[in-house]
JSON list of C-alpha atoms in Angstrom, two decimals:
[
{"chain": "A", "resi": 1, "resn": "MET", "atom": "CA", "xyz": [74.34, 113.31, 56.18]},
{"chain": "A", "resi": 2, "resn": "SER", "atom": "CA", "xyz": [76.10, 109.98, 55.89]},
{"chain": "A", "resi": 3, "resn": "ILE", "atom": "CA", "xyz": [79.60, 109.33, 57.18]},
{"chain": "A", "resi": 4, "resn": "ASN", "atom": "CA", "xyz": [80.52, 107.89, 53.79]},
{"chain": "A", "resi": 5, "resn": "LYS", "atom": "CA", "xyz": [79.88, 111.29, 52.15]},
{"chain": "A", "resi": 6, "resn": "LEU", "atom": "CA", "xyz": [82.38, 113.07, 54.45]},
{"chain": "A", "resi": 7, "resn": "LYS", "atom": "CA", "xyz": [85.91, 113.71, 53.33]},
{"chain": "A", "resi": 8, "resn": "VAL", "atom": "CA", "xyz": [88.63, 111.45, 54.73]},
{"chain": "A", "resi": 9, "resn": "GLY", "atom": "CA", "xyz": [90.07, 114.26, 56.86]},
{"chain": "A", "resi": 10, "resn": "HIS", "atom": "CA", "xyz": [86.71, 114.91, 58.49]},
{"chain": "A", "resi": 11, "resn": "ARG", "atom": "CA", "xyz": [86.17, 111.20, 59.14]},
{"chain": "A", "resi": 12, "resn": "LEU", "atom": "CA", "xyz": [89.61, 110.96, 60.75]},
{"chain": "A", "resi": 13, "resn": "TYR", "atom": "CA", "xyz": [88.81, 114.04, 62.84]},
{"chain": "A", "resi": 14, "resn": "LEU", "atom": "CA", "xyz": [85.51, 112.55, 64.06]},
{"chain": "A", "resi": 15, "resn": "GLY", "atom": "CA", "xyz": [87.15, 109.19, 64.82]},
{"chain": "A", "resi": 16, "resn": "PHE", "atom": "CA", "xyz": [89.95, 110.87, 66.76]},
{"chain": "A", "resi": 17, "resn": "ALA", "atom": "CA", "xyz": [87.43, 113.03, 68.66]},
{"chain": "A", "resi": 18, "resn": "LEU", "atom": "CA", "xyz": [85.47, 109.90, 69.55]},
{"chain": "A", "resi": 19, "resn": "VAL", "atom": "CA", "xyz": [88.61, 108.12, 70.82]},
{"chain": "A", "resi": 20, "resn": "VAL", "atom": "CA", "xyz": [89.67, 111.18, 72.86]},
{"chain": "A", "resi": 21, "resn": "SER", "atom": "CA", "xyz": [86.19, 111.55, 74.38]},
{"chain": "A", "resi": 22, "resn": "LEU", "atom": "CA", "xyz": [86.14, 107.86, 75.35]},
{"chain": "A", "resi": 23, "resn": "LEU", "atom": "CA", "xyz": [89.60, 108.26, 76.87]},
{"chain": "A", "resi": 24, "resn": "LEU", "atom": "CA", "xyz": [88.42, 111.24, 78.92]},
{"chain": "A", "resi": 25, "resn": "ALA", "atom": "CA", "xyz": [85.35, 109.34, 80.07]},
{"chain": "A", "resi": 26, "resn": "MET", "atom": "CA", "xyz": [87.54, 106.42, 81.19]},
{"chain": "A", "resi": 27, "resn": "ALA", "atom": "CA", "xyz": [89.92, 108.79, 83.01]},
{"chain": "A", "resi": 28, "resn": "VAL", "atom": "CA", "xyz": [87.04, 110.44, 84.89]},
{"chain": "A", "resi": 29, "resn": "LEU", "atom": "CA", "xyz": [85.61, 107.05, 85.83]},
{"chain": "A", "resi": 30, "resn": "ALA", "atom": "CA", "xyz": [89.03, 105.83, 87.00]},
{"chain": "A", "resi": 31, "resn": "TYR", "atom": "CA", "xyz": [89.52, 108.97, 89.09]},
{"chain": "A", "resi": 32, "resn": "TYR", "atom": "CA", "xyz": [86.21, 108.56, 90.91]},
{"chain": "A", "resi": 33, "resn": "SER", "atom": "CA", "xyz": [86.81, 104.84, 91.39]},
{"chain": "A", "resi": 34, "resn": "LEU", "atom": "CA", "xyz": [90.22, 105.61, 92.86]},
{"chain": "A", "resi": 35, "resn": "GLU", "atom": "CA", "xyz": [88.69, 108.14, 95.25]},
{"chain": "A", "resi": 36, "resn": "ALA", "atom": "CA", "xyz": [86.13, 105.57, 96.39]},
{"chain": "A", "resi": 37, "resn": "SER", "atom": "CA", "xyz": [88.86, 102.99, 96.87]},
{"chain": "A", "resi": 38, "resn": "GLN", "atom": "CA", "xyz": [90.93, 105.45, 98.88]},
{"chain": "A", "resi": 39, "resn": "ALA", "atom": "CA", "xyz": [87.94, 106.26, 101.12]},
{"chain": "A", "resi": 40, "resn": "ALA", "atom": "CA", "xyz": [87.31, 102.55, 101.70]},
{"chain": "A", "resi": 41, "resn": "THR", "atom": "CA", "xyz": [90.97, 102.00, 102.56]},
{"chain": "A", "resi": 42, "resn": "GLN", "atom": "CA", "xyz": [90.85, 104.90, 105.03]},
{"chain": "A", "resi": 43, "resn": "ARG", "atom": "CA", "xyz": [87.79, 103.35, 106.71]},
{"chain": "A", "resi": 44, "resn": "ILE", "atom": "CA", "xyz": [89.62, 100.01, 106.98]},
{"chain": "A", "resi": 45, "resn": "VAL", "atom": "CA", "xyz": [92.65, 101.69, 108.55]},
{"chain": "A", "resi": 46, "resn": "GLU", "atom": "CA", "xyz": [90.42, 103.52, 111.04]},
{"chain": "A", "resi": 47, "resn": "MET", "atom": "CA", "xyz": [88.63, 100.30, 111.98]},
{"chain": "A", "resi": 48, "resn": "ASP", "atom": "CA", "xyz": [92.00, 98.56, 112.44]},
{"chain": "A", "resi": 49, "resn": "LYS", "atom": "CA", "xyz": [93.10, 101.34, 114.81]},
{"chain": "A", "resi": 50, "resn": "ARG", "atom": "CA", "xyz": [89.87, 100.98, 116.77]},
{"chain": "A", "resi": 51, "resn": "ALA", "atom": "CA", "xyz": [90.31, 97.22, 116.97]},
{"chain": "A", "resi": 52, "resn": "MET", "atom": "CA", "xyz": [93.88, 97.65, 118.25]},
{"chain": "A", "resi": 53, "resn": "HIS", "atom": "CA", "xyz": [92.76, 100.12, 120.93]},
{"chain": "A", "resi": 54, "resn": "THR", "atom": "CA", "xyz": [89.92, 97.81, 121.93]},
{"chain": "A", "resi": 55, "resn": "ALA", "atom": "CA", "xyz": [92.31, 94.87, 122.27]},
{"chain": "A", "resi": 56, "resn": "GLN", "atom": "CA", "xyz": [94.66, 96.96, 124.42]},
{"chain": "A", "resi": 57, "resn": "TRP", "atom": "CA", "xyz": [91.75, 98.08, 126.58]},
{"chain": "A", "resi": 58, "resn": "ALA", "atom": "CA", "xyz": [90.53, 94.48, 126.98]},
{"chain": "A", "resi": 59, "resn": "GLN", "atom": "CA", "xyz": [94.03, 93.33, 127.96]},
{"chain": "A", "resi": 60, "resn": "GLY", "atom": "CA", "xyz": [94.29, 96.08, 130.57]},
{"chain": "A", "resi": 61, "resn": "THR", "atom": "CA", "xyz": [90.84, 95.24, 131.89]},
{"chain": "A", "resi": 62, "resn": "ARG", "atom": "CA", "xyz": [91.74, 91.56, 132.21]},
{"chain": "A", "resi": 63, "resn": "LEU", "atom": "CA", "xyz": [94.88, 92.51, 134.11]},
{"chain": "A", "resi": 64, "resn": "ASN", "atom": "CA", "xyz": [92.92, 94.74, 136.47]},
{"chain": "A", "resi": 65, "resn": "ILE", "atom": "CA", "xyz": [90.38, 91.98, 137.09]},
{"chain": "A", "resi": 66, "resn": "ASP", "atom": "CA", "xyz": [93.20, 89.58, 137.93]},
{"chain": "A", "resi": 67, "resn": "ARG", "atom": "CA", "xyz": [94.69, 92.12, 140.33]},
{"chain": "A", "resi": 68, "resn": "VAL", "atom": "CA", "xyz": [91.36, 92.69, 142.07]},
{"chain": "A", "resi": 69, "resn": "LEU", "atom": "CA", "xyz": [90.84, 88.95, 142.43]},
{"chain": "A", "resi": 70, "resn": "ALA", "atom": "CA", "xyz": [94.33, 88.57, 143.88]},
{"chain": "A", "resi": 71, "resn": "MET", "atom": "CA", "xyz": [93.69, 91.39, 146.38]},
{"chain": "A", "resi": 72, "resn": "ALA", "atom": "CA", "xyz": [90.38, 89.78, 147.37]},
{"chain": "A", "resi": 73, "resn": "ARG", "atom": "CA", "xyz": [92.11, 86.46, 147.95]},
{"chain": "A", "resi": 74, "resn": "VAL", "atom": "CA", "xyz": [94.80, 88.10, 150.06]},
{"chain": "A", "resi": 75, "resn": "ALA", "atom": "CA", "xyz": [92.18, 89.89, 152.15]},
{"chain": "A", "resi": 76, "resn": "GLN", "atom": "CA", "xyz": [90.34, 86.62, 152.80]},
{"chain": "A", "resi": 77, "resn": "ARG", "atom": "CA", "xyz": [93.30, 84.40, 153.71]},
{"chain": "A", "resi": 78, "resn": "PRO", "atom": "CA", "xyz": [96.82, 85.77, 153.52]},
{"chain": "A", "resi": 79, "resn": "CYS", "atom": "CA", "xyz": [99.34, 83.11, 152.60]},
{"chain": "A", "resi": 80, "resn": "GLY", "atom": "CA", "xyz": [101.78, 82.20, 149.81]},
{"chain": "A", "resi": 81, "resn": "GLY", "atom": "CA", "xyz": [102.07, 82.80, 146.08]},
{"chain": "A", "resi": 82, "resn": "GLU", "atom": "CA", "xyz": [99.14, 80.64, 144.93]},
{"chain": "A", "resi": 83, "resn": "LEU", "atom": "CA", "xyz": [96.92, 83.62, 145.69]},
{"chain": "A", "resi": 84, "resn": "PHE", "atom": "CA", "xyz": [98.35, 85.39, 142.68]},
{"chain": "A", "resi": 85, "resn": "GLN", "atom": "CA", "xyz": [97.55, 82.64, 140.19]},
{"chain": "A", "resi": 86, "resn": "THR", "atom": "CA", "xyz": [95.08, 83.72, 137.53]},
{"chain": "A", "resi": 87, "resn": "ALA", "atom": "CA", "xyz": [92.51, 81.43, 135.98]},
{"chain": "A", "resi": 88, "resn": "ASP", "atom": "CA", "xyz": [94.80, 80.80, 133.02]},
{"chain": "A", "resi": 89, "resn": "GLY", "atom": "CA", "xyz": [97.77, 79.88, 135.25]},
{"chain": "A", "resi": 90, "resn": "ARG", "atom": "CA", "xyz": [99.73, 83.13, 135.12]},
{"chain": "A", "resi": 91, "resn": "ASN", "atom": "CA", "xyz": [101.46, 84.29, 138.27]},
{"chain": "A", "resi": 92, "resn": "LEU", "atom": "CA", "xyz": [100.85, 87.99, 138.96]},
{"chain": "A", "resi": 93, "resn": "GLY", "atom": "CA", "xyz": [103.11, 88.78, 141.84]},
{"chain": "A", "resi": 94, "resn": "ALA", "atom": "CA", "xyz": [104.41, 85.93, 143.92]},
{"chain": "A", "resi": 95, "resn": "HIS", "atom": "CA", "xyz": [108.15, 85.83, 144.53]},
{"chain": "A", "resi": 96, "resn": "GLN", "atom": "CA", "xyz": [109.79, 82.96, 142.78]}
]
């Protein structure tokens, strides 16, 4: 049966059904794409949290290393504030 042989009302009905089905298909595709995007965003946020915790841990570790080095220097030759100088020039505990 040819589309040309259908009545106008039936042709309009088929055209509208086609448009609605395409709209539904696009809505389903958009929904799943949005879910995938949300999952990717959640992974990025989680990785950012991990990176922040890692940076805090590394900062604390550097501070502890500097403290241990200062204690080792004091044990070897107790004297003034230069014992508390870190490699990057920070002063960890000398009175100023």
